[in-house]
CSV table of C-alpha atoms in Angstrom, one decimal:
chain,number,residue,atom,x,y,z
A,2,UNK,CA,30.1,-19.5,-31.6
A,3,UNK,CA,31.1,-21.8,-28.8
A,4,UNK,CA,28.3,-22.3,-27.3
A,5,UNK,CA,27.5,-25.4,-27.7
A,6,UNK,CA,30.1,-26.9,-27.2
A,7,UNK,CA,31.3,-29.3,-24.1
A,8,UNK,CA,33.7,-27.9,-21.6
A,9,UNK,CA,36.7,-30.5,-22.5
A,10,UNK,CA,36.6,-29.7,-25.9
A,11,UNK,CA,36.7,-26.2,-25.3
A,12,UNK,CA,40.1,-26.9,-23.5
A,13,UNK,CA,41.2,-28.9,-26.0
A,14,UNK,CA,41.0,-26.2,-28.4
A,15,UNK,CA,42.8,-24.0,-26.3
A,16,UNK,CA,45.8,-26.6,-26.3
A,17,UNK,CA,45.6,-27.3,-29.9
A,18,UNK,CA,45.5,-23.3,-30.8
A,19,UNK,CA,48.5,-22.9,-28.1
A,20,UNK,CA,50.3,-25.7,-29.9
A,21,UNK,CA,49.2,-24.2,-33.2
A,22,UNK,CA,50.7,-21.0,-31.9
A,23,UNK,CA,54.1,-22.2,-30.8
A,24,UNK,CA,54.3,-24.3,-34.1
A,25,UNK,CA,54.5,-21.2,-36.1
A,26,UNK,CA,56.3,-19.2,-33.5
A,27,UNK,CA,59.2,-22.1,-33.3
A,28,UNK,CA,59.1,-22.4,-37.5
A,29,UNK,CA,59.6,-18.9,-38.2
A,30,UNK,CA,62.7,-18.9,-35.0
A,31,UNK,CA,64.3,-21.9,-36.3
A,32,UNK,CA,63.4,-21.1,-40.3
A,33,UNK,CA,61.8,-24.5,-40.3
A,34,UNK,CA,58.7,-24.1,-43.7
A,35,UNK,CA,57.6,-27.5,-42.1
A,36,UNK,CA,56.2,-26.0,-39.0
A,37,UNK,CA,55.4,-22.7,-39.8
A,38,UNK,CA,53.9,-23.8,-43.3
A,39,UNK,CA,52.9,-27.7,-43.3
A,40,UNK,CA,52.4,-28.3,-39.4
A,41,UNK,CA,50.5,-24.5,-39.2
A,42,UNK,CA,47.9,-24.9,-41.8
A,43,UNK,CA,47.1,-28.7,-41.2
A,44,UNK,CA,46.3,-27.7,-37.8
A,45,UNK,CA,44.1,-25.0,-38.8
A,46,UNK,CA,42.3,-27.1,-41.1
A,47,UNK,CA,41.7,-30.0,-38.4
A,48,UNK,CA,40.1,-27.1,-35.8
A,49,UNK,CA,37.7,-26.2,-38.8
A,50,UNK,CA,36.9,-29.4,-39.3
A,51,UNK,CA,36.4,-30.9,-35.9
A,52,UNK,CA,34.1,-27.6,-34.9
A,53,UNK,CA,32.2,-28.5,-38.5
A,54,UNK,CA,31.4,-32.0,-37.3
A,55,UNK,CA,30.3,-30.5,-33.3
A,56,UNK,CA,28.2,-27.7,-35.5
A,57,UNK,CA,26.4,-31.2,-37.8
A,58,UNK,CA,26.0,-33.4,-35.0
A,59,UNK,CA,24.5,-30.3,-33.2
A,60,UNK,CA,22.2,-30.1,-35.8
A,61,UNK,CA,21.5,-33.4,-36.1
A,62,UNK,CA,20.5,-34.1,-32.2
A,63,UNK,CA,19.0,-30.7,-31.5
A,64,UNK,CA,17.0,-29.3,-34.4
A,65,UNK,CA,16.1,-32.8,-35.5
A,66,UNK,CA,18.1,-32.9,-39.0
A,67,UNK,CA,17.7,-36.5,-40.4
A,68,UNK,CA,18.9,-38.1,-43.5
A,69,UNK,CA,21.5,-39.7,-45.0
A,70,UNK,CA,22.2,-36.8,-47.6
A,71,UNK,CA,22.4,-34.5,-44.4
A,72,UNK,CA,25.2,-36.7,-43.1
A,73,UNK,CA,27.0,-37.1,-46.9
A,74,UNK,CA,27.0,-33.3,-47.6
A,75,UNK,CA,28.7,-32.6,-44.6
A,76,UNK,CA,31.1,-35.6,-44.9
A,77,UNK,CA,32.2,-34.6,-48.3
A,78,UNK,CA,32.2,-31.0,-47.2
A,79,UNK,CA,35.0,-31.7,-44.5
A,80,UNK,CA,36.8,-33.7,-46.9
A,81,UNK,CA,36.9,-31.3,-49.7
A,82,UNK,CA,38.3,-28.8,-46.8
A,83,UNK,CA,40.9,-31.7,-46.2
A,84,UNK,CA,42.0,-31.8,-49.9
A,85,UNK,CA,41.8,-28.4,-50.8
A,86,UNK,CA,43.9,-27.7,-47.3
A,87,UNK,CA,46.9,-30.4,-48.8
A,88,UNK,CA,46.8,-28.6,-52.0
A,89,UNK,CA,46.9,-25.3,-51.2
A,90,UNK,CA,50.1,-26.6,-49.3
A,91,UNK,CA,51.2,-28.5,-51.8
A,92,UNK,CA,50.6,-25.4,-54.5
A,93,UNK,CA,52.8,-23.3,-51.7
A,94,UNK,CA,55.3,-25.6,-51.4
A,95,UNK,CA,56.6,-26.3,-54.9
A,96,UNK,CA,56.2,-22.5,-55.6
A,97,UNK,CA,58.1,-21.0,-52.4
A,98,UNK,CA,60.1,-24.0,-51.2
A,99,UNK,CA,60.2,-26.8,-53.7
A,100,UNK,CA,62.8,-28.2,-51.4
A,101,UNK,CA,60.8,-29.1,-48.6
A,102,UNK,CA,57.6,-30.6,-50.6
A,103,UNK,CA,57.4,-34.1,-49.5
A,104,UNK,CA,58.4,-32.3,-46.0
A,105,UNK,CA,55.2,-30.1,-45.9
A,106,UNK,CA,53.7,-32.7,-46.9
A,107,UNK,CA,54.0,-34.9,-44.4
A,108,UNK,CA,54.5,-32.2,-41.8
A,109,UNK,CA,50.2,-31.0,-42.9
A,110,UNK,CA,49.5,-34.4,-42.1
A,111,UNK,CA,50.9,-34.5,-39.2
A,112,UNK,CA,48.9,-31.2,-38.1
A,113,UNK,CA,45.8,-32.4,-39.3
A,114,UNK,CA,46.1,-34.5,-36.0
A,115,UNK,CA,46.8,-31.5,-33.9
A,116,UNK,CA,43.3,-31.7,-32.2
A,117,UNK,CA,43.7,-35.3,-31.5
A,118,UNK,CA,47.1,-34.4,-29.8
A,119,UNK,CA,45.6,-31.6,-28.0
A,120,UNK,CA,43.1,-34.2,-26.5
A,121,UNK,CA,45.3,-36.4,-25.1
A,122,UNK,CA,47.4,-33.5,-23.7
A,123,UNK,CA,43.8,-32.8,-22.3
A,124,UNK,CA,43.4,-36.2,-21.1
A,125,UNK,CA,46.8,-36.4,-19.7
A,126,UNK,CA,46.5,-33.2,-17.6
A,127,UNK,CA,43.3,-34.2,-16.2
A,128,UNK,CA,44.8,-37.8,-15.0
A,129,UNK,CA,47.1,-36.0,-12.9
A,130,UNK,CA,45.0,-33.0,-11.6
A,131,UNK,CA,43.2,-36.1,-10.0
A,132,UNK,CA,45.9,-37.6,-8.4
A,133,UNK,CA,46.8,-34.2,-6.5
């Protein structure tokens, strides 16, 4: 499954799915339905994602897919994942806490950038491993 996939990448996954982790661990300790509903599933829905676009560009370079409908189906394929993500926990939200909407809201967002966090972490770490 992972083939494929470059080495600092991998590690950035690892980061994301450990913040991923304590995100839903810290929500359901501190009662918090932004983490452990909003923050939880936007960041699952950004790891499918990002490993959908390695899996098209893989396709793309390696098995010699071309065309711009190639490109457009798996554009709008990430984007329908995007929207059907927000209103599944939008759906969830008015139904199990319709006082925290806007919250969840915001808080998916927010963990719809969970990989690109998990990449500066990367970068960060890597910066000083170099130093020592």
């Amino acid at each position: 499954m992972f083939g494929n996939i470059p080495e600092s990448i991998k590690e950035s996954y690892v980061i994301s799915l450990f913040l991923t982790i304590i995100s839903l661990i810290s929500g359901m300790f501190l009662k918090r339905p932004e983490l452990y509903v909003g923050f939880f599933s936007g960041s699952i829905i950004s790891m499918i994602n990002v490993y959908l676009i390695i899996i098209g560009a893989y396709k793309t370079i390696n098995q010699g897919y071309t065309g711009q409908f190639r490109g457009m189906f798996e554009y709008l394929k990430r984007i329908l994942i995007y929207c059907g993500g927000m209103y599944a926990v939008i759906f969830i939200s008015r139904k199990f806490y319709p006082d925290y909407v806007i919250n969840n809201i915001v808080a998916t967002g927010a963990g719809f950038l969970n990989l690109k966090i998990s990449l500066y972490i990367n970068r960060i770490i890597l910066k000083f491993a170099k130093k020592q």
